[in-house]
Amino acid sequence: MRNKILMFVVFVFLSGLFTSCIQSSGIYSKLEFVHIEADRITYYDLESLENKSDLIIIGEIVDDPQTESELTYSDDFNKEILTGMNSYSTVKVKKVFAGDIREGDEIRLGHRCGVYEDQFVTFSEMTPMLKGDSWIFFLMDPLDNSESCYYCTGDSDGRYPLKNASYCRTGLTEYEDLGVYRRDSFKDNIYNEILDKYDL
């Protein structure tokens, strides 16, 4: 009887997780995907990434991203055009490796992407932050932090998958388990150093 109850509890938990993934990621399949190349600082080893990061944590994304669009009026087009975009998610801290923060705290995380009209627009090499996913994050607090949030250090250089974790699907890339759109955006050497150093 206890085994049946345990199996039922596990089934309910996994069903809830799967439903969360569907709700978080299902919207992307209905949108036009627009990937805009943007300049960013790139890191080539773990030490330099750590030195530039204010926080190093394992965190779980606990809500769906909220998008804020930046529009600027264009005389050429006689209308407002999209010139920037950010999405904001809440991350619950599961484990702290570096930084002034405690397990159980929640932080606001910014990501340069979002939904605009019938498009998903991204200025980032990282896939969207989806509710229920957990990653190891290397985060920086911008010098002019009027947004009161953190960003991943070096964009995709600052977020890596946990061992044996499965991730929600958007259908935007075949490299969703790595969290990037293009394979060459994932730093294998840094990830191997992370696996050697940190308990994931």
GROMACS .gro file of C-alpha atoms in nm:
model
  200
    1MET     CA    1   0.000   0.000   0.000
    2ARG     CA    2   0.283   0.240   0.090
    3ASN     CA    3   0.449   0.170  -0.246
    4LYS     CA    4   0.128   0.257  -0.430
    5ILE     CA    5   0.095   0.584  -0.237
    6LEU     CA    6   0.459   0.671  -0.306
    7MET     CA    7   0.417   0.596  -0.678
    8PHE     CA    8   0.106   0.813  -0.687
    9VAL     CA    9   0.286   1.106  -0.518
   10VAL     CA   10   0.577   1.078  -0.761
   11PHE     CA   11   0.334   1.063  -1.056
   12VAL     CA   12   0.150   1.374  -0.937
   13PHE     CA   13   0.481   1.560  -0.891
   14LEU     CA   14   0.610   1.466  -1.237
   15SER     CA   15   0.273   1.546  -1.395
   16GLY     CA   16   0.284   1.892  -1.238
   17LEU     CA   17   0.638   1.947  -1.360
   18PHE     CA   18   0.548   1.835  -1.712
   19THR     CA   19   0.240   2.059  -1.716
   20SER     CA   20   0.455   2.353  -1.603
   21CYS     CA   21   0.695   2.289  -1.891
   22ILE     CA   22   0.410   2.280  -2.142
   23GLN     CA   23   0.261   2.603  -2.010
   24SER     CA   24   0.599   2.778  -2.006
   25SER     CA   25   0.730   2.662  -2.340
   26GLY     CA   26   0.421   2.600  -2.556
   27ILE     CA   27   0.386   2.962  -2.659
   28TYR     CA   28   0.717   2.965  -2.851
   29SER     CA   29   0.602   2.718  -3.115
   30LYS     CA   30   0.332   2.968  -3.220
   31LEU     CA   31   0.566   3.264  -3.267
   32GLU     CA   32   0.810   3.375  -3.535
   33PHE     CA   33   1.165   3.335  -3.403
   34VAL     CA   34   1.387   3.644  -3.448
   35HIS     CA   35   1.750   3.612  -3.331
   36ILE     CA   36   1.943   3.940  -3.339
   37GLU     CA   37   2.321   3.928  -3.298
   38ALA     CA   38   2.445   4.154  -3.017
   39ASP     CA   39   2.788   4.243  -2.882
   40ARG     CA   40   2.883   4.078  -2.555
   41ILE     CA   41   3.187   4.004  -2.341
   42THR     CA   42   3.305   3.647  -2.388
   43TYR     CA   43   3.480   3.436  -2.125
   44TYR     CA   44   3.718   3.155  -2.212
   45ASP     CA   45   3.797   2.999  -1.874
   46LEU     CA   46   3.628   2.943  -1.541
   47GLU     CA   47   3.859   3.167  -1.338
   48SER     CA   48   3.784   3.479  -1.543
   49LEU     CA   49   3.410   3.399  -1.533
   50GLU     CA   50   3.421   3.359  -1.154
   51ASN     CA   51   3.618   3.681  -1.108
   52LYS     CA   52   3.354   3.885  -1.292
   53SER     CA   53   3.055   3.723  -1.118
   54ASP     CA   54   2.890   3.866  -0.806
   55LEU     CA   55   2.692   3.548  -0.741
   56ILE     CA   56   2.750   3.182  -0.824
   57ILE     CA   57   2.445   2.973  -0.742
   58ILE     CA   58   2.225   2.684  -0.834
   59GLY     CA   59   1.882   2.833  -0.886
   60GLU     CA   60   1.535   2.729  -0.996
   61ILE     CA   61   1.320   2.953  -1.213
   62VAL     CA   62   0.987   2.978  -1.030
   63ASP     CA   63   0.773   3.191  -1.261
   64ASP     CA   64   0.713   3.267  -1.626
   65PRO     CA   65   0.920   3.555  -1.770
   66GLN     CA   66   0.765   3.901  -1.786
   67THR     CA   67   0.864   4.099  -2.096
   68GLU     CA   68   0.937   4.470  -2.119
   69SER     CA   69   0.990   4.617  -2.468
   70GLU     CA   70   1.188   4.929  -2.559
   71LEU     CA   71   1.030   5.124  -2.846
   72THR     CA   72   1.179   5.426  -3.024
   73TYR     CA   73   1.005   5.645  -3.278
   74SER     CA   74   1.162   5.620  -3.625
   75ASP     CA   75   1.129   5.906  -3.873
   76ASP     CA   76   1.220   5.665  -4.153
   77PHE     CA   77   0.925   5.436  -4.075
   78ASN     CA   78   0.692   5.699  -3.924
   79LYS     CA   79   0.623   5.473  -3.628
   80GLU     CA   80   0.775   5.327  -3.314
   81ILE     CA   81   1.014   5.038  -3.372
   82LEU     CA   82   1.155   4.781  -3.135
   83THR     CA   83   1.505   4.880  -3.019
   84GLY     CA   84   1.548   4.663  -2.710
   85MET     CA   85   1.385   4.401  -2.497
   86ASN     CA   86   1.422   4.238  -2.159
   87SER     CA   87   1.243   3.959  -1.981
   88TYR     CA   88   1.251   3.920  -1.605
   89SER     CA   89   1.221   3.597  -1.408
   90THR     CA   90   1.231   3.506  -1.041
   91VAL     CA   91   1.501   3.258  -0.941
   92LYS     CA   92   1.493   3.074  -0.609
   93VAL     CA   93   1.841   3.006  -0.472
   94LYS     CA   94   1.898   2.634  -0.410
   95LYS     CA   95   2.272   2.637  -0.339
   96VAL     CA   96   2.531   2.912  -0.294
   97PHE     CA   97   2.890   2.879  -0.414
   98ALA     CA   98   2.985   3.249  -0.400
   99GLY     CA   99   2.821   3.580  -0.315
  100ASP     CA  100   2.626   3.754  -0.042
  101ILE     CA  101   2.304   3.555  -0.057
  102ARG     CA  102   2.140   3.262   0.122
  103GLU     CA  103   1.968   2.943   0.016
  104GLY     CA  104   1.595   3.005  -0.013
  105ASP     CA  105   1.636   3.369  -0.118
  106GLU     CA  106   1.476   3.483  -0.443
  107ILE     CA  107   1.639   3.714  -0.696
  108ARG     CA  108   1.524   3.890  -1.010
  109LEU     CA  109   1.704   3.780  -1.326
  110GLY     CA  110   1.707   3.975  -1.653
  111HIS     CA  111   1.744   3.823  -1.999
  112ARG     CA  112   1.762   4.012  -2.330
  113CYS     CA  113   1.469   3.847  -2.505
  114GLY     CA  114   1.091   3.836  -2.503
  115VAL     CA  115   0.761   3.822  -2.686
  116TYR     CA  116   0.672   4.118  -2.906
  117GLU     CA  117   0.346   4.103  -3.102
  118ASP     CA  118   0.363   3.768  -3.289
  119GLN     CA  119   0.740   3.724  -3.254
  120PHE     CA  120   0.983   3.587  -3.002
  121VAL     CA  121   1.278   3.826  -3.025
  122THR     CA  122   1.614   3.756  -2.863
  123PHE     CA  123   1.937   3.954  -2.842
  124SER     CA  124   2.089   3.665  -2.645
  125GLU     CA  125   2.260   3.334  -2.720
  126MET     CA  126   2.071   3.173  -2.429
  127THR     CA  127   1.741   2.993  -2.461
  128PRO     CA  128   1.449   3.138  -2.261
  129MET     CA  129   1.430   3.112  -1.884
  130LEU     CA  130   1.147   2.863  -1.830
  131LYS     CA  131   0.955   2.797  -1.511
  132GLY     CA  132   1.070   2.478  -1.339
  133ASP     CA  133   1.420   2.468  -1.493
  134SER     CA  134   1.729   2.472  -1.268
  135TRP     CA  135   2.079   2.577  -1.372
  136ILE     CA  136   2.410   2.680  -1.225
  137PHE     CA  137   2.424   3.056  -1.271
  138PHE     CA  138   2.721   3.293  -1.276
  139LEU     CA  139   2.556   3.630  -1.221
  140MET     CA  140   2.662   3.991  -1.225
  141ASP     CA  141   2.497   4.294  -1.072
  142PRO     CA  142   2.522   4.571  -1.336
  143LEU     CA  143   2.703   4.887  -1.222
  144ASP     CA  144   2.401   5.102  -1.309
  145ASN     CA  145   2.140   4.865  -1.174
  146SER     CA  146   1.826   5.073  -1.210
  147GLU     CA  147   1.640   4.749  -1.287
  148SER     CA  148   1.729   4.590  -0.951
  149CYS     CA  149   1.818   4.259  -1.109
  150TYR     CA  150   2.107   4.034  -1.203
  151TYR     CA  151   2.221   3.920  -1.547
  152CYS     CA  152   2.415   3.611  -1.651
  153THR     CA  153   2.785   3.700  -1.675
  154GLY     CA  154   2.878   3.697  -2.043
  155ASP     CA  155   2.525   3.595  -2.146
  156SER     CA  156   2.538   3.222  -2.232
  157ASP     CA  157   2.882   3.194  -2.068
  158GLY     CA  158   2.705   3.246  -1.734
  159ARG     CA  159   2.448   2.962  -1.733
  160TYR     CA  160   2.514   2.587  -1.746
  161PRO     CA  161   2.300   2.274  -1.707
  162LEU     CA  162   2.299   2.053  -1.402
  163LYS     CA  163   2.410   1.693  -1.440
  164ASN     CA  164   2.128   1.452  -1.532
  165ALA     CA  165   1.871   1.732  -1.547
  166SER     CA  166   1.600   1.749  -1.812
  167TYR     CA  167   1.482   2.081  -1.947
  168CYS     CA  168   1.159   2.224  -2.082
  169ARG     CA  169   1.132   2.234  -2.461
  170THR     CA  170   1.062   2.537  -2.677
  171GLY     CA  171   1.135   2.389  -3.019
  172LEU     CA  172   1.368   2.683  -3.095
  173THR     CA  173   1.690   2.479  -3.106
  174GLU     CA  174   1.824   2.126  -3.089
  175TYR     CA  175   2.060   2.232  -2.808
  176GLU     CA  176   1.800   2.307  -2.539
  177ASP     CA  177   1.968   2.079  -2.284
  178LEU     CA  178   2.277   2.300  -2.317
  179GLY     CA  179   2.070   2.619  -2.299
  180VAL     CA  180   2.199   2.770  -2.623
  181TYR     CA  181   2.080   2.824  -2.979
  182ARG     CA  182   2.410   2.737  -3.143
  183ARG     CA  183   2.648   2.461  -3.038
  184ASP     CA  184   2.954   2.686  -3.061
  185SER     CA  185   2.800   2.921  -2.800
  186PHE     CA  186   2.842   2.652  -2.532
  187LYS     CA  187   3.184   2.658  -2.363
  188ASP     CA  188   3.271   2.290  -2.312
  189ASN     CA  189   3.601   2.371  -2.144
  190ILE     CA  190   3.433   2.594  -1.884
  191TYR     CA  191   3.160   2.337  -1.825
  192ASN     CA  192   3.417   2.063  -1.767
  193GLU     CA  193   3.596   2.288  -1.516
  194ILE     CA  194   3.261   2.351  -1.343
  195LEU     CA  195   3.190   1.978  -1.319
  196ASP     CA  196   3.534   1.921  -1.167
  197LYS     CA  197   3.502   2.204  -0.913
  198TYR     CA  198   3.136   2.227  -0.813
  199ASP     CA  199   2.893   1.972  -0.677
  200LEU     CA  200   2.610   1.974  -0.933
   0.00000   0.00000   0.00000
